Short mmCIF file of C-alpha atoms and ligand atoms in Angstrom, two decimals:
data_model
loop_
_atom_site.label_atom_id
_atom_site.label_comp_id
_atom_site.label_asym_id
_atom_site.label_seq_id
_atom_site.Cartn_x
_atom_site.Cartn_y
_atom_site.Cartn_z
CA UNK A 1 44.75 -20.13 -16.14
CA UNK A 2 41.06 -20.83 -15.78
CA UNK A 3 38.93 -23.86 -15.08
CA UNK A 4 38.06 -25.92 -18.15
CA UNK A 5 34.57 -27.39 -18.50
CA UNK A 6 34.59 -30.66 -20.40
CA UNK A 7 32.00 -31.23 -23.14
CA UNK A 8 30.77 -34.71 -24.08
CA UNK A 9 33.86 -35.46 -26.14
CA UNK A 10 36.09 -34.27 -23.32
CA UNK A 11 34.22 -36.38 -20.80
CA UNK A 12 34.67 -39.41 -23.05
CA UNK A 13 38.39 -38.65 -23.33
CA UNK A 14 38.70 -38.29 -19.56
CA UNK A 15 36.76 -41.50 -18.90
CA UNK A 16 39.14 -43.44 -21.09
CA UNK A 17 42.34 -41.93 -19.67
CA UNK A 18 41.18 -42.40 -16.10
CA UNK A 19 39.96 -45.97 -16.57
CA UNK A 20 43.36 -46.90 -17.97
CA UNK A 21 45.20 -45.11 -15.12
CA UNK A 22 43.20 -47.29 -12.72
CA UNK A 23 43.79 -50.46 -14.73
CA UNK A 24 47.54 -49.85 -14.60
CA UNK A 25 47.28 -49.97 -10.81
CA UNK A 26 45.19 -53.16 -11.07
CA UNK A 27 47.82 -54.80 -13.25
CA UNK A 28 50.79 -54.01 -11.03
CA UNK A 29 49.00 -54.95 -7.80
CA UNK A 30 49.84 -58.70 -7.77
CA UNK A 31 53.54 -57.86 -8.14
CA UNK A 32 53.75 -55.55 -5.15
CA UNK A 33 55.13 -58.04 -2.61
CA UNK A 34 58.20 -58.14 -0.35
CA UNK A 35 61.43 -57.99 -2.37
CA UNK A 36 60.15 -56.00 -5.34
CA UNK A 37 61.93 -52.69 -5.89
CA UNK A 38 60.17 -49.45 -6.69
CA UNK A 39 62.14 -49.43 -9.94
CA UNK A 40 60.48 -52.78 -10.79
CA UNK A 41 57.11 -51.13 -10.08
CA UNK A 42 58.11 -48.29 -12.40
CA UNK A 43 58.99 -50.68 -15.24
CA UNK A 44 55.84 -52.81 -14.80
CA UNK A 45 53.74 -49.64 -14.81
CA UNK A 46 55.39 -48.33 -17.98
CA UNK A 47 54.78 -51.68 -19.70
CA UNK A 48 51.13 -51.63 -18.66
CA UNK A 49 50.68 -48.06 -19.90
CA UNK A 50 52.16 -49.07 -23.27
CA UNK A 51 49.86 -52.11 -23.54
CA UNK A 52 46.92 -49.73 -23.17
CA UNK A 53 48.28 -47.38 -25.83
CA UNK A 54 49.11 -44.65 -23.31
CA UNK A 55 52.27 -43.12 -21.92
CA UNK A 56 53.43 -41.73 -18.59
CA UNK A 57 52.70 -38.10 -17.82
CA UNK A 58 55.37 -37.96 -15.15
CA UNK A 59 58.53 -39.01 -16.98
CA UNK A 60 60.35 -35.84 -17.99
CA UNK A 61 57.69 -33.70 -16.32
CA UNK A 62 59.32 -30.40 -15.35
CA UNK A 63 57.31 -27.64 -13.71
CA UNK A 64 59.15 -24.32 -13.35
CA UNK A 65 61.95 -24.58 -10.78
CA UNK A 66 62.05 -28.40 -10.79
CA UNK A 67 64.45 -30.86 -12.42
CA UNK A 68 62.78 -33.22 -14.93
CA UNK A 69 60.98 -36.00 -13.02
CA UNK A 70 62.71 -39.32 -13.85
CA UNK A 71 59.99 -41.90 -13.09
CA UNK A 72 57.06 -43.31 -15.05
CA UNK A 73 55.21 -43.31 -11.72
CA UNK A 74 55.79 -41.91 -8.23
CA UNK A 75 56.57 -44.42 -5.49
CA UNK A 76 56.42 -42.98 -1.98
CA UNK A 77 57.50 -45.34 0.81
CA UNK A 78 56.71 -44.95 4.55
CA UNK A 79 57.63 -41.38 5.60
CA UNK A 80 57.77 -40.19 1.98
CA UNK A 81 54.72 -37.99 1.48
CA UNK A 82 54.71 -37.80 -2.33
CA UNK A 83 56.84 -37.68 -5.50
CA UNK A 84 59.15 -40.49 -4.36
CA UNK A 85 61.51 -41.44 -7.19
CA UNK A 86 61.62 -45.14 -8.14
CA UNK A 87 64.86 -46.74 -6.90
CA UNK A 88 66.48 -50.17 -6.73
CA UNK A 89 65.89 -50.69 -3.01
CA UNK A 90 63.62 -53.70 -2.32
CA UNK A 91 60.41 -53.20 -0.38
CA UNK A 92 60.26 -55.19 2.83
CA UNK A 93 57.54 -56.58 5.07
CA UNK A 94 55.93 -53.80 7.07
CA UNK A 95 56.49 -51.05 4.48
CA UNK A 96 53.65 -49.01 3.06
CA UNK A 97 53.98 -47.53 -0.42
CA UNK A 98 51.90 -45.17 -2.49
CA UNK A 99 52.03 -45.70 -6.24
CA UNK A 100 50.81 -42.69 -8.21
CA UNK A 101 50.00 -43.33 -11.87
CA UNK A 102 49.26 -40.60 -14.39
CA UNK A 103 48.76 -41.52 -18.05
CA UNK A 104 48.26 -39.55 -21.26
CA UNK A 105 46.13 -41.09 -24.01
CA UNK A 106 46.82 -40.72 -27.71
CA UNK A 107 44.09 -38.07 -27.77
CA UNK A 108 45.94 -36.08 -25.13
CA UNK A 109 43.72 -36.66 -22.10
CA UNK A 110 45.22 -37.19 -18.65
CA UNK A 111 44.10 -39.67 -15.98
CA UNK A 112 45.65 -39.47 -12.49
CA UNK A 113 45.22 -41.78 -9.49
CA UNK A 114 47.10 -43.42 -6.67
CA UNK A 115 46.65 -46.18 -4.13
CA UNK A 116 48.42 -47.38 -0.99
CA UNK A 117 49.93 -50.86 -0.85
CA UNK A 118 50.82 -52.71 2.34
CA UNK A 119 53.87 -54.94 2.03
CA UNK A 120 53.20 -58.15 3.94
CA UNK A 121 51.85 -57.58 7.42
CA UNK A 122 52.18 -53.93 8.47
CA UNK A 123 51.78 -52.31 11.89
CA UNK A 124 48.32 -51.54 13.22
CA UNK A 125 49.21 -47.84 13.08
CA UNK A 126 50.21 -48.07 9.41
CA UNK A 127 47.08 -50.00 8.48
CA UNK A 128 44.91 -47.50 10.32
CA UNK A 129 46.63 -44.58 8.55
CA UNK A 130 46.05 -46.11 5.12
CA UNK A 131 42.40 -46.92 5.89
CA UNK A 132 41.59 -43.52 7.37
CA UNK A 133 43.26 -41.73 4.45
CA UNK A 134 41.14 -43.78 2.03
CA UNK A 135 37.98 -42.81 3.91
CA UNK A 136 39.12 -39.17 4.00
CA UNK A 137 39.46 -39.13 0.22
CA UNK A 138 35.95 -40.58 -0.17
CA UNK A 139 34.46 -38.13 2.33
CA UNK A 140 35.88 -35.34 0.17
CA UNK A 141 34.49 -36.94 -2.99
CA UNK A 142 31.06 -37.20 -1.36
CA UNK A 143 30.90 -33.39 -1.18
CA UNK A 144 31.15 -33.03 -4.95
CA UNK A 145 28.05 -31.76 -6.77
CA UNK A 146 27.11 -28.62 -8.71
CA UNK A 147 26.76 -25.66 -6.35
CA UNK A 148 29.03 -27.11 -3.66
CA UNK A 149 32.27 -25.24 -2.93
CA UNK A 150 35.81 -26.55 -2.87
CA UNK A 151 36.01 -25.47 0.78
CA UNK A 152 33.33 -28.08 1.51
CA UNK A 153 35.63 -30.77 0.12
CA UNK A 154 38.65 -29.58 2.08
CA UNK A 155 36.68 -29.17 5.28
CA UNK A 156 35.19 -32.67 5.14
CA UNK A 157 38.67 -34.15 4.80
CA UNK A 158 40.33 -31.96 7.44
CA UNK A 159 37.63 -32.45 10.06
CA UNK A 160 37.70 -36.23 9.74
CA UNK A 161 41.48 -36.50 9.64
CA UNK A 162 42.20 -34.15 12.54
CA UNK A 163 39.36 -35.76 14.51
CA UNK A 164 41.38 -38.97 14.36
CA UNK A 165 44.55 -37.23 15.56
CA UNK A 166 46.23 -37.25 12.15
CA UNK A 167 47.41 -34.24 10.13
CA UNK A 168 46.78 -32.89 6.62
CA UNK A 169 49.75 -31.84 4.47
CA UNK A 170 49.10 -28.28 3.27
CA UNK A 171 51.77 -27.70 0.62
CA UNK A 172 50.34 -30.05 -2.02
CA UNK A 173 46.79 -30.31 -3.23
CA UNK A 174 44.46 -31.85 -5.77
CA UNK A 175 44.14 -30.14 -9.13
CA UNK A 176 42.06 -29.65 -12.22
CA UNK A 177 43.03 -32.08 -14.96
CA UNK A 178 42.11 -32.52 -18.61
CA UNK A 179 44.37 -32.01 -21.60
CA UNK A 180 46.91 -30.69 -19.12
CA UNK A 181 48.31 -32.57 -16.12
CA UNK A 182 47.79 -29.80 -13.58
CA UNK A 183 45.26 -27.07 -14.25
CA UNK A 184 42.94 -24.90 -12.17
CA UNK A 185 41.38 -25.24 -9.68
CA UNK A 186 43.64 -26.10 -6.74
CA UNK A 187 41.80 -28.57 -4.53
CA UNK A 188 42.97 -28.05 -0.95
CA UNK A 189 42.50 -30.88 1.53
CA UNK A 190 41.60 -28.45 4.32
CA UNK A 191 39.31 -25.46 4.45
CA UNK A 192 36.06 -23.86 5.50
CA UNK A 193 32.59 -24.90 4.31
CA UNK A 194 30.92 -22.50 1.90
CA UNK A 195 34.19 -20.95 0.73
CA UNK A 196 36.24 -21.34 -2.43
CA UNK A 197 35.37 -22.08 -6.02
CA UNK A 198 31.80 -23.17 -6.78
CA UNK A 199 31.58 -26.50 -8.56
CA UNK A 200 29.98 -26.70 -12.00
CA UNK A 201 29.04 -29.80 -14.02
CA UNK A 202 31.79 -30.72 -16.46
CA UNK A 203 34.70 -29.85 -14.18
CA UNK A 204 37.26 -32.64 -13.67
CA UNK A 205 39.75 -32.58 -10.83
CA UNK A 206 41.63 -34.83 -8.47
CA UNK A 207 41.16 -35.34 -4.73
CA UNK A 208 44.38 -36.69 -3.26
CA UNK A 209 44.86 -36.08 0.46
CA UNK A 210 48.33 -36.61 1.94
CA UNK A 211 47.91 -37.52 5.61
CA UNK A 212 50.60 -37.87 8.29
CA UNK A 213 50.53 -39.80 11.57
CA UNK A 214 52.68 -37.10 13.17
CA UNK A 215 52.95 -33.39 12.43
CA UNK A 216 51.95 -31.93 9.09
CA UNK A 217 55.34 -30.35 8.37
CA UNK A 218 57.30 -31.61 5.38
CA UNK A 219 60.65 -31.09 3.76
CA UNK A 220 62.04 -31.57 0.28
CA UNK A 221 65.03 -33.85 -0.30
CA UNK A 222 68.10 -32.72 -2.27
CA UNK A 223 66.89 -34.61 -5.39
CA UNK A 224 64.44 -31.73 -5.86
CA UNK A 225 61.36 -33.98 -5.87
CA UNK A 226 61.02 -36.33 -2.90
CA UNK A 227 58.87 -34.89 -0.12
CA UNK A 228 59.18 -36.41 3.38
CA UNK A 229 57.59 -35.73 6.74
CA UNK A 230 59.84 -33.48 8.81
CA UNK A 231 59.34 -35.68 11.90
CA UNK A 232 59.87 -38.87 9.83
CA UNK A 233 56.36 -40.09 10.75
CA UNK A 234 54.45 -42.29 8.31
CA UNK A 235 52.42 -40.63 5.55
CA UNK A 236 49.69 -42.01 3.29
CA UNK A 237 47.83 -40.81 0.20
CA UNK A 238 45.02 -41.98 -2.06
CA UNK A 239 43.94 -40.22 -5.26
CA UNK A 240 40.98 -40.31 -7.61
CA UNK A 241 40.05 -38.13 -10.57
CA UNK A 242 36.38 -37.07 -10.43
CA UNK A 243 33.89 -35.45 -12.80
CA UNK A 244 31.21 -33.07 -11.55
CA UNK A 245 27.92 -34.33 -13.04
CA UNK A 246 24.54 -32.53 -13.15
CA UNK A 247 23.44 -34.47 -10.04
CA UNK A 248 26.67 -35.12 -8.16
CA UNK A 249 29.89 -36.79 -9.20
CA UNK A 250 31.36 -39.63 -11.16
CA UNK A 251 34.65 -41.14 -10.02
CA UNK A 252 36.52 -41.64 -13.27
CA UNK A 253 39.48 -43.63 -11.94
CA UNK A 254 37.58 -46.78 -11.03
CA UNK A 255 38.20 -50.24 -12.47
CA UNK A 256 37.67 -53.87 -11.50
CA UNK A 257 40.60 -53.82 -9.08
CA UNK A 258 39.67 -50.62 -7.26
CA UNK A 259 39.31 -51.21 -3.51
CA UNK A 260 35.67 -51.43 -2.41
CA UNK A 261 33.95 -48.10 -2.03
CA UNK A 262 33.28 -47.37 1.66
CA UNK A 263 29.81 -48.14 3.04
CA UNK A 264 29.16 -44.48 3.82
CA UNK A 265 29.21 -43.64 0.11
CA UNK A 266 25.57 -43.56 -0.82
CA UNK A 267 26.36 -43.64 -4.51
CA UNK A 268 25.17 -40.62 -6.43
CA UNK A 269 26.51 -40.94 -9.95
CA UNK A 270 29.76 -42.79 -9.81
CA UNK A 271 28.62 -45.83 -11.73
CA UNK A 272 30.65 -46.74 -14.77
CA UNK A 273 29.42 -45.12 -17.98
N1 MF3 B 1 50.67 -37.59 -9.97
C1 MF3 B 1 51.05 -36.52 -9.08
C2 MF3 B 1 49.77 -35.79 -8.75
O1 MF3 B 1 48.91 -36.41 -8.25
C3 MF3 B 1 52.04 -35.59 -9.65
C4 MF3 B 1 53.35 -36.18 -9.84
S1 MF3 B 1 54.39 -35.06 -10.60
C5 MF3 B 1 55.81 -35.92 -10.69
O2 MF3 B 1 49.53 -34.66 -9.03
F1 MF3 B 1 56.54 -35.27 -11.50
F2 MF3 B 1 56.31 -36.05 -9.49
F3 MF3 B 1 55.59 -37.11 -11.16
CO1 CO B 2 47.15 -35.56 -9.01
CO1 CO B 3 48.75 -38.41 -9.00
#
């Protein structure tokens, strides 16, 4: 596999897919309150995708060695790191949940993003984890420009996260995305500055750090998908899909309901098209 560079038509396709992926999160947000089940979130997400003329990239998704993924979205609660399968258990006050939405447009372009949701009032530790993970994602995004290296992205995230006494999950990473869900390059959320793939305008990839309060170790559950922290500590994740532009980056998965961009983001080229 090699890294695909998107031309103008590809960029237009990616902008559309990613905007819709973000709008799906906007539309489900008011419903994510105590008592809702993650299966309800799954159904609401699927309905929103259909209203926008898109479909889920995750349902039936089956990489080699995996069973087909059953959900229209991933819903990862508390100590679940990623790939949580929607279930009929209600969310309760104090839970944190990541909802990860990936859509495919009629033209075959993929848009991938996730956000954290706090159910009612959550602990100070949980709120801090979600906020620091959000900032970590944006610090990684801020490294993106032609000539930068993927190691710069990983390093920015790792340094910040570990500096706050949290840990970076190593087994899962961001990824190139386009007319395939997961393509090259792998975008690690740790690394050394000046190493790794050099970024070129027209690349599109995700940045999606998974951050644990406790140790970084994970384990897979018997369902073949759900990943949890080995020490059962809380885990958070945020995800955007970004485009490398001639002068920096454009975050493609932004919409009216996206949480405010952190103050430290000076704003290179992430305005809406
Ligand atoms: N959306 C996830 C990602 O960010 C992948 C989910 S694959 C699934 O890459 F099969 F678990 F849905
Ligand atoms: Co992704
Ligand atoms: Co995702």
